[in-house]
Coordinates of C-alpha atoms and ligand atoms in Angstrom, one line a residue:
M1 CA 13.0 13.7 -11.3
F2 CA 12.8 17.5 -10.7
E3 CA 13.8 18.5 -7.2
D4 CA 10.6 20.3 -6.3
L5 CA 8.6 17.2 -7.3
R6 CA 10.8 15.1 -5.1
D7 CA 10.2 17.4 -2.2
L8 CA 6.4 17.3 -2.8
Y9 CA 6.5 13.5 -2.9
Q10 CA 8.5 13.4 0.4
E11 CA 6.0 15.8 2.0
V12 CA 3.1 13.4 1.1
I13 CA 5.0 10.5 2.5
F14 CA 5.8 12.3 5.8
D15 CA 2.2 13.5 6.1
H16 CA 0.8 10.0 5.8
N17 CA 3.4 8.6 8.2
R18 CA 2.6 11.3 10.8
N19 CA -1.2 11.1 10.3
P20 CA -2.0 7.6 8.8
R21 CA -5.4 7.5 7.2
N22 CA -7.8 4.7 8.2
F23 CA -5.7 3.7 11.2
R24 CA -8.2 1.8 13.2
V25 CA -9.5 -1.7 14.1
M26 CA -12.5 -2.5 12.0
E27 CA -15.4 -4.3 13.7
N28 CA -17.1 -6.9 11.6
A29 CA -14.4 -6.9 8.9
D30 CA -15.0 -9.5 6.2
R31 CA -11.3 -10.0 5.8
K32 CA -8.4 -9.6 8.3
V33 CA -4.9 -10.4 7.2
E34 CA -1.6 -9.8 9.0
G35 CA 1.5 -8.8 6.9
F36 CA 5.1 -8.9 8.1
N37 CA 8.3 -7.7 6.4
P38 CA 11.2 -9.3 8.4
L39 CA 13.7 -7.4 6.4
C40 CA 12.7 -4.1 8.0
G41 CA 10.4 -5.2 10.9
D42 CA 7.2 -3.7 9.4
R43 CA 4.0 -5.3 10.8
L44 CA 0.5 -4.5 9.8
T45 CA -3.0 -5.9 10.1
L46 CA -5.3 -5.1 7.2
F47 CA -9.1 -5.0 7.5
L48 CA -11.5 -5.1 4.6
K49 CA -15.3 -4.6 4.4
L50 CA -16.7 -6.1 1.2
N51 CA -20.0 -5.6 -0.6
G52 CA -20.1 -8.2 -3.3
D53 CA -16.8 -7.7 -5.0
V54 CA -16.5 -4.0 -4.1
I55 CA -14.1 -3.0 -1.3
E56 CA -16.5 -0.8 0.7
D57 CA -14.0 0.0 3.5
A58 CA -10.4 -0.6 4.4
S59 CA -8.4 0.1 7.5
F60 CA -5.2 -1.0 9.2
Q61 CA -3.3 -1.3 12.5
G62 CA 0.4 -1.9 13.1
S63 CA 3.8 -0.3 13.2
G64 CA 6.5 0.1 10.6
C65 CA 8.9 2.5 8.9
A66 CA 7.7 5.7 7.2
I67 CA 7.6 4.0 3.8
S68 CA 5.4 1.1 4.9
T69 CA 3.1 3.2 7.0
S70 CA 2.6 5.8 4.2
S71 CA 2.2 3.1 1.7
V72 CA -0.6 1.3 3.6
S73 CA -2.2 4.6 4.5
L74 CA -2.3 5.6 0.8
M75 CA -3.5 2.2 -0.2
T76 CA -6.5 2.1 2.2
E77 CA -7.6 5.5 0.8
I78 CA -7.2 4.5 -2.9
I79 CA -8.8 1.1 -2.8
K80 CA -12.1 2.2 -1.2
G81 CA -14.9 1.9 -3.7
K82 CA -12.8 -0.2 -6.1
T83 CA -13.7 -3.8 -7.1
E84 CA -11.3 -6.6 -6.1
Q85 CA -10.3 -6.9 -9.8
E86 CA -9.5 -3.1 -10.0
A87 CA -7.5 -3.4 -6.8
E88 CA -5.4 -6.3 -8.1
E89 CA -4.7 -4.4 -11.3
L90 CA -3.5 -1.4 -9.3
F91 CA -1.3 -3.8 -7.3
E92 CA 0.3 -5.0 -10.5
T93 CA 1.0 -1.5 -11.8
F94 CA 2.3 -0.4 -8.4
H95 CA 4.6 -3.4 -8.2
K96 CA 6.0 -2.6 -11.7
M97 CA 6.5 1.0 -10.5
T98 CA 8.3 0.1 -7.3
T99 CA 10.5 -2.6 -8.7
G100 CA 11.3 -0.5 -11.7
K101 CA 11.3 -3.5 -14.0
E102 CA 8.9 -1.9 -16.4
E103 CA 8.2 1.8 -17.1
I104 CA 4.6 2.7 -16.2
Q105 CA 2.5 5.8 -16.7
L106 CA 2.6 7.5 -13.3
E107 CA -0.9 8.8 -13.9
A108 CA -2.2 5.2 -13.7
V109 CA -1.4 5.0 -10.0
G110 CA -2.6 8.5 -8.9
K111 CA -1.3 9.5 -5.5
L112 CA 0.7 6.3 -5.2
A113 CA 3.2 7.9 -7.6
V114 CA 4.8 9.5 -4.5
L115 CA 6.4 6.1 -3.7
A116 CA 8.0 5.7 -7.1
G117 CA 11.3 6.8 -5.6
V118 CA 11.8 3.5 -3.7
R119 CA 12.9 1.8 -6.9
E120 CA 16.2 3.5 -6.3
Y121 CA 16.5 1.8 -2.9
P122 CA 16.0 -2.0 -3.4
A123 CA 16.0 -2.7 0.3
R124 CA 12.9 -0.5 0.7
V125 CA 10.8 -2.0 -2.1
K126 CA 9.3 -4.6 0.3
C127 CA 8.4 -1.8 2.8
A128 CA 6.3 -0.2 0.0
T129 CA 4.8 -3.4 -1.3
L130 CA 4.0 -5.1 2.1
A131 CA 0.5 -3.5 2.2
W132 CA -0.2 -4.7 -1.3
H133 CA 0.9 -8.2 -0.8
T134 CA -1.3 -8.3 2.3
L135 CA -4.2 -6.9 0.3
D136 CA -3.6 -9.6 -2.4
A137 CA -3.8 -12.3 0.3
A138 CA -7.0 -10.7 1.7
I139 CA -8.7 -10.6 -1.7
K140 CA -7.7 -14.2 -2.5
N141 CA -8.8 -15.2 1.1
E142 CA -6.3 -18.0 1.3
A143 CA -4.2 -17.0 4.3
N144 CA -4.5 -15.1 7.6
S145 CA -1.0 -13.9 7.6
I146 CA 1.8 -13.3 5.0
S147 CA 5.5 -12.6 5.1
T148 CA 7.5 -10.9 2.4
E149 CA 10.4 -13.3 2.9
Ligands
ZN1 ZN1 10.1 -0.8 6.3

């Protein structure tokens, strides 16, 4: 990766960590799921407002490291207006990107590409994917809380 691109990515991560987007409790949320990553101590609560199968609004509360906070902040931005199906597909692509098991087109994940660097740090992959595992549980509507362990 080019150094200037890496710097740009880090800048986006720092920005979302300092000023998380959609950081609020949602009244009348249709889905509310708590996610926990014991490996790092990241905790978040994800709120979704649904209109049919479209994610109309997404927000979160919680505290975690810079990677988990920027990941959930970016996620709440990007999933708004997407269908549950589209969000699940994005999760799959994001998961491939962060685990590095499969090469993906970075264009397919838009802004989320800033988190591609975590694949070089296996211990941080769960920080980046916690938000998405929580979203997956919220969409499937099977559990009120999940843990990455
Ligand atoms: Zn973390």
